[in-house]
mmCIF file with all atom_site columns, C-alpha atoms in Angstrom:
data_model
loop_
_atom_site.group_PDB
_atom_site.id
_atom_site.type_symbol
_atom_site.label_atom_id
_atom_site.label_alt_id
_atom_site.label_comp_id
_atom_site.label_asym_id
_atom_site.label_entity_id
_atom_site.label_seq_id
_atom_site.pdbx_PDB_ins_code
_atom_site.Cartn_x
_atom_site.Cartn_y
_atom_site.Cartn_z
_atom_site.occupancy
_atom_site.B_iso_or_equiv
_atom_site.pdbx_formal_charge
_atom_site.auth_seq_id
_atom_site.auth_comp_id
_atom_site.auth_asym_id
_atom_site.auth_atom_id
_atom_site.pdbx_PDB_model_num
ATOM 1   C CA . MET A 1 1   ? 6.263  -5.662  6.033  1.00 78.00 ? 1   MET A CA 1
ATOM 2   C CA . SER A 1 2   ? 9.498  -7.570  5.371  1.00 79.00 ? 2   SER A CA 1
ATOM 3   C CA . LEU A 1 3   ? 11.429 -4.299  5.579  1.00 82.00 ? 3   LEU A CA 1
ATOM 4   C CA . LEU A 1 4   ? 10.049 -3.453  9.012  1.00 84.00 ? 4   LEU A CA 1
ATOM 5   C CA . SER A 1 5   ? 10.116 -6.973  10.413 1.00 83.00 ? 5   SER A CA 1
ATOM 6   C CA . GLY A 1 6   ? 13.877 -7.399  10.189 1.00 85.00 ? 6   GLY A CA 1
ATOM 7   C CA . PRO A 1 7   ? 15.909 -7.701  13.384 1.00 89.00 ? 7   PRO A CA 1
ATOM 8   C CA . TRP A 1 8   ? 16.468 -4.369  15.149 1.00 95.00 ? 8   TRP A CA 1
ATOM 9   C CA . THR A 1 9   ? 14.561 -2.351  12.530 1.00 95.00 ? 9   THR A CA 1
ATOM 10  C CA . MET A 1 10  ? 11.551 -1.412  14.664 1.00 93.00 ? 10  MET A CA 1
ATOM 11  C CA . TYR A 1 11  ? 13.820 -0.613  17.602 1.00 94.00 ? 11  TYR A CA 1
ATOM 12  C CA . ILE A 1 12  ? 15.952 1.730   15.461 1.00 96.00 ? 12  ILE A CA 1
ATOM 13  C CA . LEU A 1 13  ? 12.818 3.450   14.170 1.00 96.00 ? 13  LEU A CA 1
ATOM 14  C CA . TRP A 1 14  ? 11.470 3.729   17.728 1.00 95.00 ? 14  TRP A CA 1
ATOM 15  C CA . VAL A 1 15  ? 14.672 5.457   18.872 1.00 96.00 ? 15  VAL A CA 1
ATOM 16  C CA . LEU A 1 16  ? 14.597 7.880   15.927 1.00 97.00 ? 16  LEU A CA 1
ATOM 17  C CA . CYS A 1 17  ? 10.893 8.502   16.530 1.00 95.00 ? 17  CYS A CA 1
ATOM 18  C CA . ASN A 1 18  ? 11.508 9.464   20.162 1.00 94.00 ? 18  ASN A CA 1
ATOM 19  C CA . SER A 1 19  ? 14.942 11.095  19.912 1.00 95.00 ? 19  SER A CA 1
ATOM 20  C CA . GLY A 1 20  ? 14.617 12.953  16.633 1.00 96.00 ? 20  GLY A CA 1
ATOM 21  C CA . PRO A 1 21  ? 17.683 13.266  14.407 1.00 97.00 ? 21  PRO A CA 1
ATOM 22  C CA . THR A 1 22  ? 20.447 11.250  16.055 1.00 97.00 ? 22  THR A CA 1
ATOM 23  C CA . ARG A 1 23  ? 24.144 10.846  15.341 1.00 96.00 ? 23  ARG A CA 1
ATOM 24  C CA . PHE A 1 24  ? 25.409 7.348   14.602 1.00 95.00 ? 24  PHE A CA 1
ATOM 25  C CA . GLY A 1 25  ? 27.330 6.918   17.869 1.00 94.00 ? 25  GLY A CA 1
ATOM 26  C CA . ALA A 1 26  ? 24.382 8.042   19.991 1.00 97.00 ? 26  ALA A CA 1
ATOM 27  C CA . LEU A 1 27  ? 22.078 5.739   18.050 1.00 97.00 ? 27  LEU A CA 1
ATOM 28  C CA . LYS A 1 28  ? 24.426 2.795   18.652 1.00 96.00 ? 28  LYS A CA 1
ATOM 29  C CA . ARG A 1 29  ? 24.443 3.537   22.396 1.00 96.00 ? 29  ARG A CA 1
ATOM 30  C CA . GLN A 1 30  ? 20.642 3.758   22.513 1.00 96.00 ? 30  GLN A CA 1
ATOM 31  C CA . VAL A 1 31  ? 20.116 0.485   20.628 1.00 95.00 ? 31  VAL A CA 1
ATOM 32  C CA . GLU A 1 32  ? 21.894 -1.671  23.186 1.00 93.00 ? 32  GLU A CA 1
ATOM 33  C CA . GLY A 1 33  ? 23.312 -4.950  21.957 1.00 95.00 ? 33  GLY A CA 1
ATOM 34  C CA . ILE A 1 34  ? 23.425 -4.134  18.244 1.00 96.00 ? 34  ILE A CA 1
ATOM 35  C CA . SER A 1 35  ? 26.742 -4.470  16.432 1.00 96.00 ? 35  SER A CA 1
ATOM 36  C CA . THR A 1 36  ? 28.122 -1.635  14.325 1.00 96.00 ? 36  THR A CA 1
ATOM 37  C CA . LYS A 1 37  ? 27.850 -3.841  11.233 1.00 97.00 ? 37  LYS A CA 1
ATOM 38  C CA . VAL A 1 38  ? 24.179 -4.678  11.762 1.00 96.00 ? 38  VAL A CA 1
ATOM 39  C CA . LEU A 1 39  ? 23.274 -1.085  12.656 1.00 97.00 ? 39  LEU A CA 1
ATOM 40  C CA . THR A 1 40  ? 24.980 0.143   9.485  1.00 96.00 ? 40  THR A CA 1
ATOM 41  C CA . GLU A 1 41  ? 23.161 -2.487  7.385  1.00 96.00 ? 41  GLU A CA 1
ATOM 42  C CA . ARG A 1 42  ? 19.758 -1.616  8.872  1.00 97.00 ? 42  ARG A CA 1
ATOM 43  C CA . LEU A 1 43  ? 20.326 2.117   8.437  1.00 97.00 ? 43  LEU A CA 1
ATOM 44  C CA . ARG A 1 44  ? 21.353 1.663   4.799  1.00 97.00 ? 44  ARG A CA 1
ATOM 45  C CA . MET A 1 45  ? 18.279 -0.486  4.158  1.00 96.00 ? 45  MET A CA 1
ATOM 46  C CA . LEU A 1 46  ? 15.959 2.103   5.763  1.00 97.00 ? 46  LEU A CA 1
ATOM 47  C CA . GLU A 1 47  ? 17.667 4.910   3.857  1.00 97.00 ? 47  GLU A CA 1
ATOM 48  C CA . ALA A 1 48  ? 17.275 3.023   0.552  1.00 96.00 ? 48  ALA A CA 1
ATOM 49  C CA . ALA A 1 49  ? 13.550 2.676   1.320  1.00 96.00 ? 49  ALA A CA 1
ATOM 50  C CA . ALA A 1 50  ? 13.346 6.454   1.976  1.00 97.00 ? 50  ALA A CA 1
ATOM 51  C CA . ILE A 1 51  ? 12.170 5.879   5.552  1.00 97.00 ? 51  ILE A CA 1
ATOM 52  C CA . ILE A 1 52  ? 15.170 7.631   7.090  1.00 98.00 ? 52  ILE A CA 1
ATOM 53  C CA . TYR A 1 53  ? 17.637 10.203  5.813  1.00 98.00 ? 53  TYR A CA 1
ATOM 54  C CA . ARG A 1 54  ? 21.390 10.352  6.334  1.00 98.00 ? 54  ARG A CA 1
ATOM 55  C CA . GLU A 1 55  ? 23.105 13.699  6.781  1.00 97.00 ? 55  GLU A CA 1
ATOM 56  C CA . TYR A 1 56  ? 26.891 13.654  6.429  1.00 96.00 ? 56  TYR A CA 1
ATOM 57  C CA . GLU A 1 57  ? 29.139 16.492  7.618  1.00 94.00 ? 57  GLU A CA 1
ATOM 58  C CA . PRO A 1 58  ? 32.767 16.212  6.462  1.00 94.00 ? 58  PRO A CA 1
ATOM 59  C CA . THR A 1 59  ? 34.303 17.292  9.754  1.00 92.00 ? 59  THR A CA 1
ATOM 60  C CA . VAL A 1 60  ? 37.131 15.600  11.639 1.00 92.00 ? 60  VAL A CA 1
ATOM 61  C CA . PRO A 1 61  ? 35.870 13.139  12.714 1.00 89.00 ? 61  PRO A CA 1
ATOM 62  C CA . PRO A 1 62  ? 32.959 12.986  10.249 1.00 90.00 ? 62  PRO A CA 1
ATOM 63  C CA . GLN A 1 63  ? 29.509 13.554  11.732 1.00 94.00 ? 63  GLN A CA 1
ATOM 64  C CA . VAL A 1 64  ? 26.673 11.396  10.420 1.00 95.00 ? 64  VAL A CA 1
ATOM 65  C CA . THR A 1 65  ? 23.134 12.083  11.592 1.00 97.00 ? 65  THR A CA 1
ATOM 66  C CA . TYR A 1 66  ? 20.040 9.995   10.880 1.00 98.00 ? 66  TYR A CA 1
ATOM 67  C CA . GLY A 1 67  ? 16.402 11.010  11.111 1.00 98.00 ? 67  GLY A CA 1
ATOM 68  C CA . LEU A 1 68  ? 12.959 10.095  9.853  1.00 98.00 ? 68  LEU A CA 1
ATOM 69  C CA . THR A 1 69  ? 11.858 11.293  6.427  1.00 98.00 ? 69  THR A CA 1
ATOM 70  C CA . GLU A 1 70  ? 8.247  12.302  5.787  1.00 97.00 ? 70  GLU A CA 1
ATOM 71  C CA . ARG A 1 71  ? 7.621  8.700   4.795  1.00 96.00 ? 71  ARG A CA 1
ATOM 72  C CA . GLY A 1 72  ? 9.211  7.508   8.023  1.00 96.00 ? 72  GLY A CA 1
ATOM 73  C CA . GLN A 1 73  ? 7.137  9.945   10.057 1.00 96.00 ? 73  GLN A CA 1
ATOM 74  C CA . GLU A 1 74  ? 4.028  8.170   8.793  1.00 95.00 ? 74  GLU A CA 1
ATOM 75  C CA . LEU A 1 75  ? 5.105  5.276   11.044 1.00 94.00 ? 75  LEU A CA 1
ATOM 76  C CA . ILE A 1 76  ? 5.144  7.339   14.262 1.00 93.00 ? 76  ILE A CA 1
ATOM 77  C CA . GLU A 1 77  ? 1.502  6.719   15.205 1.00 95.00 ? 77  GLU A CA 1
ATOM 78  C CA . ILE A 1 78  ? 1.866  3.003   14.490 1.00 92.00 ? 78  ILE A CA 1
ATOM 79  C CA . LEU A 1 79  ? 5.045  2.802   16.581 1.00 92.00 ? 79  LEU A CA 1
ATOM 80  C CA . HIS A 1 80  ? 3.270  4.493   19.491 1.00 93.00 ? 80  HIS A CA 1
ATOM 81  C CA . GLN A 1 81  ? 0.334  2.072   19.180 1.00 94.00 ? 81  GLN A CA 1
ATOM 82  C CA . LEU A 1 82  ? 2.697  -0.918  19.167 1.00 90.00 ? 82  LEU A CA 1
ATOM 83  C CA . ASN A 1 83  ? 4.463  0.463   22.229 1.00 90.00 ? 83  ASN A CA 1
ATOM 84  C CA . ALA A 1 84  ? 1.163  0.923   24.076 1.00 92.00 ? 84  ALA A CA 1
ATOM 85  C CA . LEU A 1 85  ? 0.170  -2.651  23.202 1.00 92.00 ? 85  LEU A CA 1
ATOM 86  C CA . ALA A 1 86  ? 3.534  -3.997  24.359 1.00 89.00 ? 86  ALA A CA 1
ATOM 87  C CA . GLU A 1 87  ? 3.197  -2.126  27.661 1.00 90.00 ? 87  GLU A CA 1
ATOM 88  C CA . ARG A 1 88  ? -0.316 -3.547  28.195 1.00 90.00 ? 88  ARG A CA 1
ATOM 89  C CA . TRP A 1 89  ? 0.848  -7.063  27.403 1.00 89.00 ? 89  TRP A CA 1
ATOM 90  C CA . TYR A 1 90  ? 3.902  -6.700  29.619 1.00 84.00 ? 90  TYR A CA 1
ATOM 91  C CA . GLY A 1 91  ? 1.729  -5.380  32.455 1.00 77.00 ? 91  GLY A CA 1
ATOM 92  C CA . SER A 1 92  ? -0.740 -8.256  32.151 1.00 70.00 ? 92  SER A CA 1
ATOM 93  C CA . GLU A 1 93  ? 2.108  -10.806 32.018 1.00 68.00 ? 93  GLU A CA 1
ATOM 94  C CA . GLN A 1 94  ? 3.589  -9.312  35.187 1.00 66.00 ? 94  GLN A CA 1
ATOM 95  C CA . GLN A 1 95  ? 0.203  -9.452  36.889 1.00 66.00 ? 95  GLN A CA 1
ATOM 96  C CA . GLU A 1 96  ? -0.372 -13.083 35.809 1.00 67.00 ? 96  GLU A CA 1
ATOM 97  C CA . HIS A 1 97  ? 3.095  -14.010 37.012 1.00 61.00 ? 97  HIS A CA 1
ATOM 98  C CA . SER A 1 98  ? 2.546  -12.437 40.420 1.00 65.00 ? 98  SER A CA 1
ATOM 99  C CA . ASN A 1 99  ? -0.858 -14.177 40.738 1.00 62.00 ? 99  ASN A CA 1
ATOM 100 C CA . THR A 1 100 ? 0.666  -17.603 40.118 1.00 62.00 ? 100 THR A CA 1
ATOM 101 C CA . ASN A 1 101 ? 3.299  -17.028 42.791 1.00 59.00 ? 101 ASN A CA 1
ATOM 102 C CA . VAL A 1 102 ? 0.756  -16.231 45.533 1.00 53.00 ? 102 VAL A CA 1
#
């Protein structure tokens, strides 16, 4: 739980879950607001836990792609359930907010 509860971690996993294997630059653009340093730290942590893999191609410039391992893919259903819950909660909050402004 401590691994997944860190800042940005679930968001990074959500992006990889929905986008499939993603290059570092594209991942940084999709996770708006994250610094390069923090993204690199989170990716290394997830790679060390065998939740994601890192594929390095020694081109100029180097191409680094990240994706979910089999272990990481076990989280896909849970991530979708959390997203559905967040959408329900967000929808009910919006409805409550509009009711109080009437």
